[in-house]
Coordinates of C-alpha atoms and ligand atoms in Angstrom, one line a residue:
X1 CA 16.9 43.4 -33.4
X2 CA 13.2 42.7 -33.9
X3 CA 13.9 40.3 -36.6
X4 CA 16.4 38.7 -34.6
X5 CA 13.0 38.5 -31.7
X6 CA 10.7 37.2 -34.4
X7 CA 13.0 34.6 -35.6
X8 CA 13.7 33.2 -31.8
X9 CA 9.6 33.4 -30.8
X10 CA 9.1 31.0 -34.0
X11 CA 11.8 29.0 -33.3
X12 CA 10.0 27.7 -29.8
X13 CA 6.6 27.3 -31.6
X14 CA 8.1 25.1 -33.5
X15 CA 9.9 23.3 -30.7
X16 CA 6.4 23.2 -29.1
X17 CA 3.9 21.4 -31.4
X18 CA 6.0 17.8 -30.3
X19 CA 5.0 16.8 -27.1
X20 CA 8.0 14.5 -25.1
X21 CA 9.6 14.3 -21.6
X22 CA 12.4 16.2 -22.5
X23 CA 14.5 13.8 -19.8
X24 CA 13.0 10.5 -19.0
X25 CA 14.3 7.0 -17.2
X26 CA 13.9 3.3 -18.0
X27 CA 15.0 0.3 -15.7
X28 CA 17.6 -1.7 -17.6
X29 CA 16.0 -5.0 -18.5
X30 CA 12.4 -3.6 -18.2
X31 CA 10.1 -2.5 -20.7
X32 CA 9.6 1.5 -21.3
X33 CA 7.0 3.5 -23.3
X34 CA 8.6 6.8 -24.9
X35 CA 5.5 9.4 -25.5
X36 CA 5.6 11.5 -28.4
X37 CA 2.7 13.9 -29.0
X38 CA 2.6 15.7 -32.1
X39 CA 0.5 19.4 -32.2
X40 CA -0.4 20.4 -35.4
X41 CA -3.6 20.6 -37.3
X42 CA -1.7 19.6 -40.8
X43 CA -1.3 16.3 -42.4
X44 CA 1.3 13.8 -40.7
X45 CA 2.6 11.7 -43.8
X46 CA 5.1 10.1 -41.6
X47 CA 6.7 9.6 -38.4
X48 CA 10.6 8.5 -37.7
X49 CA 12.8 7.8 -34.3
X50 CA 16.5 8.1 -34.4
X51 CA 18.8 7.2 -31.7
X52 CA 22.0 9.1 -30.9
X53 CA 24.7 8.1 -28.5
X54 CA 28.4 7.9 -28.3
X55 CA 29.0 9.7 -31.3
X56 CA 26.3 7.2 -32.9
X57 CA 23.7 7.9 -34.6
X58 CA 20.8 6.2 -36.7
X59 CA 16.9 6.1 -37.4
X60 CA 15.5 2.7 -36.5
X61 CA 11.7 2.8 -36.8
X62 CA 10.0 4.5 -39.7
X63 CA 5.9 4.4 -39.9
X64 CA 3.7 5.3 -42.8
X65 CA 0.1 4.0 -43.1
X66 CA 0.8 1.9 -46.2
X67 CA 3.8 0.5 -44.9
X68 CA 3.2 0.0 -41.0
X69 CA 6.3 0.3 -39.0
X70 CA 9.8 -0.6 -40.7
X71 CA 12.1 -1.8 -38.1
X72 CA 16.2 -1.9 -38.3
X73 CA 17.5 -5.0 -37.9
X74 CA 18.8 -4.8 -34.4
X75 CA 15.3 -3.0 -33.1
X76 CA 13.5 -5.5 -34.8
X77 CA 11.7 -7.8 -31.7
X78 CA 12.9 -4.8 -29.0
X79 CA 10.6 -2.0 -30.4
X80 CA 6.7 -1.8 -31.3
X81 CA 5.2 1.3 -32.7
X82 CA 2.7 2.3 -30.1
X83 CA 1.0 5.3 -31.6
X84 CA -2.1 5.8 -33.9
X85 CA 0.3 7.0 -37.1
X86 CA -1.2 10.3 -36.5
X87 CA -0.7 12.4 -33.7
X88 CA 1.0 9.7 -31.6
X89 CA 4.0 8.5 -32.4
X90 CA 5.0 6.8 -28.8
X91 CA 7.2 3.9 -28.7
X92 CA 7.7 1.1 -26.5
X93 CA 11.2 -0.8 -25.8
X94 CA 10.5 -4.1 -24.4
X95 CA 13.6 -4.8 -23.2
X96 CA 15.6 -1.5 -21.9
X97 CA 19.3 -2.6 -23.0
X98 CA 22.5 -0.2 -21.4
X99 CA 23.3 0.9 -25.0
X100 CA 20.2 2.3 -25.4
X101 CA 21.3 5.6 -23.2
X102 CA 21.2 8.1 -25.2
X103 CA 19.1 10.7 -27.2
X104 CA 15.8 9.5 -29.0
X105 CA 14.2 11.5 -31.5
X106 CA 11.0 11.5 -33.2
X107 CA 10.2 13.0 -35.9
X108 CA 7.1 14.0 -37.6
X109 CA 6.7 14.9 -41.5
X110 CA 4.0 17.5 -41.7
X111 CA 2.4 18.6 -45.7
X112 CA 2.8 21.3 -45.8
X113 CA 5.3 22.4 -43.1
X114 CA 7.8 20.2 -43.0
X115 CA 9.4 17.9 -40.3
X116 CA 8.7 18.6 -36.3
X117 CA 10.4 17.0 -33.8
X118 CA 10.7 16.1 -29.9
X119 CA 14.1 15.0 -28.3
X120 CA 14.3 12.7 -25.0
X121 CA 17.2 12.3 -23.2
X122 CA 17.0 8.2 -21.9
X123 CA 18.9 7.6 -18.5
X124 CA 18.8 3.7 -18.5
X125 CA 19.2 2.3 -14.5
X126 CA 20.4 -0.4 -13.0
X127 CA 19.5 -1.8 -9.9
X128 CA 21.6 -3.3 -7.5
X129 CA 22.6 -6.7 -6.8
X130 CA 23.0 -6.9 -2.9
X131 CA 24.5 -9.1 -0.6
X132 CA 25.6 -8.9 2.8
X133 CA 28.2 -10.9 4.5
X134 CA 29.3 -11.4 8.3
X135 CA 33.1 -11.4 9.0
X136 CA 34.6 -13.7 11.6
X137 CA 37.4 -11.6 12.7
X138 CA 35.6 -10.4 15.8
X139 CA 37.3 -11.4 18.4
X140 CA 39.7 -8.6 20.1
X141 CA 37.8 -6.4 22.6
X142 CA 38.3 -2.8 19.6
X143 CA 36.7 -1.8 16.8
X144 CA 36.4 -4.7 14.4
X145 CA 35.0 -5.8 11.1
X146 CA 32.0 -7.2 11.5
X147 CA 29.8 -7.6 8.5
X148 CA 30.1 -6.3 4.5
X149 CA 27.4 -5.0 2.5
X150 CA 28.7 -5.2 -1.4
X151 CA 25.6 -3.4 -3.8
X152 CA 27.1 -4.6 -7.2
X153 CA 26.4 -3.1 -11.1
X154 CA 24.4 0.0 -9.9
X155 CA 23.5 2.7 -12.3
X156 CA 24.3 5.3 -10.8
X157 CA 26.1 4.9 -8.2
X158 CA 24.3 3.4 -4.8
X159 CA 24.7 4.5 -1.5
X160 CA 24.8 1.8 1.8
X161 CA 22.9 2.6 4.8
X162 CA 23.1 0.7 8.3
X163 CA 20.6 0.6 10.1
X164 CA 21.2 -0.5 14.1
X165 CA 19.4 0.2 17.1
X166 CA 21.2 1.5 20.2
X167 CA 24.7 0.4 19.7
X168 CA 27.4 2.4 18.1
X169 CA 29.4 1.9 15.0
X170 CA 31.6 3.0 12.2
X171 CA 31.6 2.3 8.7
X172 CA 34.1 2.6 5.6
X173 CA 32.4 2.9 1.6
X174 CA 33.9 2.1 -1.2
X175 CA 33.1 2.8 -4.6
X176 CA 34.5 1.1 -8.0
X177 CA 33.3 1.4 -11.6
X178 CA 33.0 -1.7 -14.0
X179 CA 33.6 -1.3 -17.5
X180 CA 30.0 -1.4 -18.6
X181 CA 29.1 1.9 -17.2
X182 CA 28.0 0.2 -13.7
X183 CA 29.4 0.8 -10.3
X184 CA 29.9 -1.0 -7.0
X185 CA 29.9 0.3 -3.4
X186 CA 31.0 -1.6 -0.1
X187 CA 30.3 -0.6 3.1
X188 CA 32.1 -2.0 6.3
X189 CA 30.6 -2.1 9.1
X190 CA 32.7 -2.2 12.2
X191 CA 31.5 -2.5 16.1
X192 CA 33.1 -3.1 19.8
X193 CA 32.7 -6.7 19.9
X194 CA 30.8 -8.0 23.2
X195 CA 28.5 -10.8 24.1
X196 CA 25.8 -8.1 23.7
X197 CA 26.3 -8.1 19.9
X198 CA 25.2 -11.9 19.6
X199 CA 21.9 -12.5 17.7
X200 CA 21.8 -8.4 17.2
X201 CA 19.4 -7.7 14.1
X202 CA 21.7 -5.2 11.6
X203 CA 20.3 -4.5 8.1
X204 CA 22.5 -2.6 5.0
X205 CA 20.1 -0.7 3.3
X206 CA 20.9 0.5 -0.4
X207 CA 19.7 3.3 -2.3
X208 CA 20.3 5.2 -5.2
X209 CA 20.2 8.7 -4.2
X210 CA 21.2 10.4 -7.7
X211 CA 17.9 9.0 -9.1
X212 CA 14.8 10.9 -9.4
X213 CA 12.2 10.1 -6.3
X214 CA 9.4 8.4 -8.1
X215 CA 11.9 5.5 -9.3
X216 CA 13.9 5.1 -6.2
X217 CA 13.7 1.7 -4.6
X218 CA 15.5 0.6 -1.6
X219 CA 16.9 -2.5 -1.1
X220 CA 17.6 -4.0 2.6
X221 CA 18.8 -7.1 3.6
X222 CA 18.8 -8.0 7.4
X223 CA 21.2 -10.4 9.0
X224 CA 21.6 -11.7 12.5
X225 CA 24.8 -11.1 14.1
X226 CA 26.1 -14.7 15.1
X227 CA 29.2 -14.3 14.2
X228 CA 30.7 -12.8 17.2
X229 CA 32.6 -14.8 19.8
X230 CA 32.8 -14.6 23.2
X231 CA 33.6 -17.1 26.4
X232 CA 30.6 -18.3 28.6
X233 CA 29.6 -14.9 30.9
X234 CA 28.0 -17.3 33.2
X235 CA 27.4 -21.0 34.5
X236 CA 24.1 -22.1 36.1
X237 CA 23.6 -25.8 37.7
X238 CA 20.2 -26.4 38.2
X239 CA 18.5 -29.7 40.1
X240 CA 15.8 -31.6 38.4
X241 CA 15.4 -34.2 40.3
X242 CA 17.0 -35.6 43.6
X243 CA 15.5 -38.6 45.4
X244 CA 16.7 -42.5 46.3
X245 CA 16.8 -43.5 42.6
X246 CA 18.6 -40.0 40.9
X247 CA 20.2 -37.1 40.8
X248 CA 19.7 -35.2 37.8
X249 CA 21.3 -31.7 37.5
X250 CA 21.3 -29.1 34.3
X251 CA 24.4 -27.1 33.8
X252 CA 23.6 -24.1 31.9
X253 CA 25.9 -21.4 30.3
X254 CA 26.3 -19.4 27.3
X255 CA 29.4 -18.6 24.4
X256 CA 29.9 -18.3 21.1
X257 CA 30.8 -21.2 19.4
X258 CA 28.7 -23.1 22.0
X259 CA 30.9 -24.2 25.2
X260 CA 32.0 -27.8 26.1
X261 CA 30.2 -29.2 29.2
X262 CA 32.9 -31.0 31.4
X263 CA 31.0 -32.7 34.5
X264 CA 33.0 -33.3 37.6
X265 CA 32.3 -34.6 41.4
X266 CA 33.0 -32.1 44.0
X267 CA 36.1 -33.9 45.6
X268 CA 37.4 -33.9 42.1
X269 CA 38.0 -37.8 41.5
X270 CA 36.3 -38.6 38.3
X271 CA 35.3 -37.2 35.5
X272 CA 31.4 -38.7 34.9
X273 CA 29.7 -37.0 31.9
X274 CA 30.8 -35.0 29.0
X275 CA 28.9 -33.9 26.4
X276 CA 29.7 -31.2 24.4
Ligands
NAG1 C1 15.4 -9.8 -17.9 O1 14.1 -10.0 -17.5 C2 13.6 -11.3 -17.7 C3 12.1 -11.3 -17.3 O2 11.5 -10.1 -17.4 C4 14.4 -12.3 -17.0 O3 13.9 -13.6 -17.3 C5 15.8 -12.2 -17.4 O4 16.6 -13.1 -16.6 C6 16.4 -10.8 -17.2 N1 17.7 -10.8 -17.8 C7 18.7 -10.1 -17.1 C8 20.0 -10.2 -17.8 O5 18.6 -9.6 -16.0
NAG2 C1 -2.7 7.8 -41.6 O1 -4.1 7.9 -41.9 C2 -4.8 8.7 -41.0 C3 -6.3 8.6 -41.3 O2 -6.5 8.8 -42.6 C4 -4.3 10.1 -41.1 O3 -5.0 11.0 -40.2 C5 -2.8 10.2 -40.7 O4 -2.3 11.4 -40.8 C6 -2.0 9.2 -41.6 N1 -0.7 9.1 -41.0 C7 0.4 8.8 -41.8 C8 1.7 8.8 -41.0 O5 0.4 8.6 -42.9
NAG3 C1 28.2 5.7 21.7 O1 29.3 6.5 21.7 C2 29.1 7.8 22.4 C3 30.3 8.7 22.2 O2 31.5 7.9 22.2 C4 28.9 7.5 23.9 O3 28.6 8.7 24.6 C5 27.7 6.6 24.0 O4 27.5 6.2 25.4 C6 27.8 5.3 23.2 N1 26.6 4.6 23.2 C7 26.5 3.2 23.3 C8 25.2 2.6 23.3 O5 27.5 2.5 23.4
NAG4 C1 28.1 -4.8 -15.9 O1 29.3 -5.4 -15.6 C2 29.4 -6.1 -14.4 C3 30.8 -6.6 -14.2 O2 31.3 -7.2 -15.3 C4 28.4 -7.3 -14.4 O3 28.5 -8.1 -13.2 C5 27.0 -6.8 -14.6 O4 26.1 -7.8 -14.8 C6 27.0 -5.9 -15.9 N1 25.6 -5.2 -15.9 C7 24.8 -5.2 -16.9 C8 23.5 -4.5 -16.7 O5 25.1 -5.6 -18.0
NAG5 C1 19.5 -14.6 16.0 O1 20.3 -15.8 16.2 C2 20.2 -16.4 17.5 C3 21.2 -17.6 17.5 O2 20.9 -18.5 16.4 C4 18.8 -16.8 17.8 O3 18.8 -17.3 19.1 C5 17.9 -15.5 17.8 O4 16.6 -15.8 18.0 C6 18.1 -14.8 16.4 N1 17.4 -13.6 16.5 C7 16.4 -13.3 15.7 C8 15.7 -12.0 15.9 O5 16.0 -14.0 14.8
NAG6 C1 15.0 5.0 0.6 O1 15.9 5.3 1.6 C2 16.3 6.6 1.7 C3 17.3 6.7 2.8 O2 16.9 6.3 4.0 C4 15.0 7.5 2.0 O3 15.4 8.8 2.1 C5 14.0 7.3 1.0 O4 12.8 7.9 1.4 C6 13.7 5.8 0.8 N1 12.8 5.6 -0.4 C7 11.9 4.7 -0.4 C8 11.1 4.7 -1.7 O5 11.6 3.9 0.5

């Protein structure tokens, strides 16, 4: 029993004299330090990260002082050795790939002791792609499809927000993986149509709500609604100008796709003017 105790209280010294974030994050395609602290007062002859992933495994950078840092092939121009080859061994990736999810280990050879190690668990993330389009099918007085909002390769998942002032509507999500690991979502939004909906500001906003706070970042795009049809509400004729030489008269109205102006004399004989 006690032995058992001793054995389990040395156990977490040991795990304690490497210093790492156990769990840490990297946006794909950016570049990412990985801290690795060693605490020991003995001699460090040499200092080692291995990756392991997917059943892979493999030690890519190894750093002695009379050697520098040895780089495996495919590491080679993606990796730089970041530490002081003593009691830092950090790393930086310059170029986060998706394949470097996955466990990364350093390792520390102590004289006397023996090797001590830190283990980070790498969640690589993608941010979306986003585009937002408006539908044309808008034209029966129910609920219809007004506008799309497709986030595309997120890692994880996103989520799509709408954001619209004072006006109800619905909306349908979708979500489908890619084979890479990466997911889309699509949101459809649909509304009432009416002439009130013309030139309406809506935005799709787009977050990722399975990532830690300090890395979120939302994405909105903002589109104005003129895609919904509707026939002129209302006709105004307005006179500009009326004396011996002209009459000149506005006719006013409104409609989406823009209406056809057809001018005609009261008693109805001739058509004078059409513009569209
Ligand atoms: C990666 O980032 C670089 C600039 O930092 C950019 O030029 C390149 O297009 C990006 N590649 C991908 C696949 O996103
Ligand atoms: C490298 O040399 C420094 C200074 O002599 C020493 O403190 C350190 O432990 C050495 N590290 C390795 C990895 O050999
Ligand atoms: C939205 O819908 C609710 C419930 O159907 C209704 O009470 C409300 O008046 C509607 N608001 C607008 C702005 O149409
Ligand atoms: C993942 O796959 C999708 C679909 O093939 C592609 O559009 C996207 O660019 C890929 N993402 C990365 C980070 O490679
Ligand atoms: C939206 O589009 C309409 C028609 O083009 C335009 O009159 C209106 O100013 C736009 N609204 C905003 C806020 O840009
Ligand atoms: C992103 O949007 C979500 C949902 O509205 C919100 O909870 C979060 O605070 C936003 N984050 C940032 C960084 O703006």
């Amino acid at each position: 029993m006690s032995a058992l105790l001793r054995v389990s209280l040395l156990l977490q010294v040991v795990s304690c004299q490497v210093r790492v974030n156990t769990e840490d994050y990297a946006w794909y395609n950016s570049s990412k330090i990985l801290k690795c602290q060693a605490d020991t007062g003995e001699e460090i002859k040499q200092i080692t990260w291995e990756w392991q992933g997917g059943g892979a495994k493999m030690t890519f950078l190894t750093y002695r002082n009379d050697t520098g840092s040895i780089l495996q092939k495919s590491y080679e121009n993606r990796v730089k050795f970041k530490g002081d080859g003593n009691k830092d061994g950090s790393i930086e990736i310059l170029n986060v790939a998706l394949a470097d999810e996955g466990i990364f280990k350093c390792v520390f050879t102590t004289y006397p002791s023996g090797t001590i190690e830190g283990e980070i668990q790498l969640h690589v993330l993608v941010l979306p792609i986003v585009t937002q389009e408006l539908k044309q099918d808008v034209t029966t007085p129910c609920y219809n499809l007004v506008a799309e909002c497709l986030a595309s390769s997120a890692k994880p998942s996103a989520e799509i927000l709408w954001i619209i002032y004072g006006i109800n509507y619905t909306s349908e999500e979708k979500t489908f993986p890619n084979s890479n690991g990466t997911l889309n979502t699509q949101s459809q939004l649909y509304m009432t149509s009416s002439p009130g909906l013309y030139g309406l500001l809506i935005q799709c906003l787009v977050f990722q709500p399975k990532i830690p706070v300090e890395y979120q970042k939302n994405i909105t795009v903002t589109k104005n609604l003129t895609n919904i049809q509707f026939p002129p509400q209302m006709v105004e004729i307005e006179v500009l100008k009326n004396d011996k030489e002209a009459l000149q008269l506005l006719c006013k109205s409104d409609g989406n796709p823009r209406p056809k102006y057809n001018w005609k004399r009261g008693t109805n004989l001739d058509l004078v003017n059409s513009v569209a």
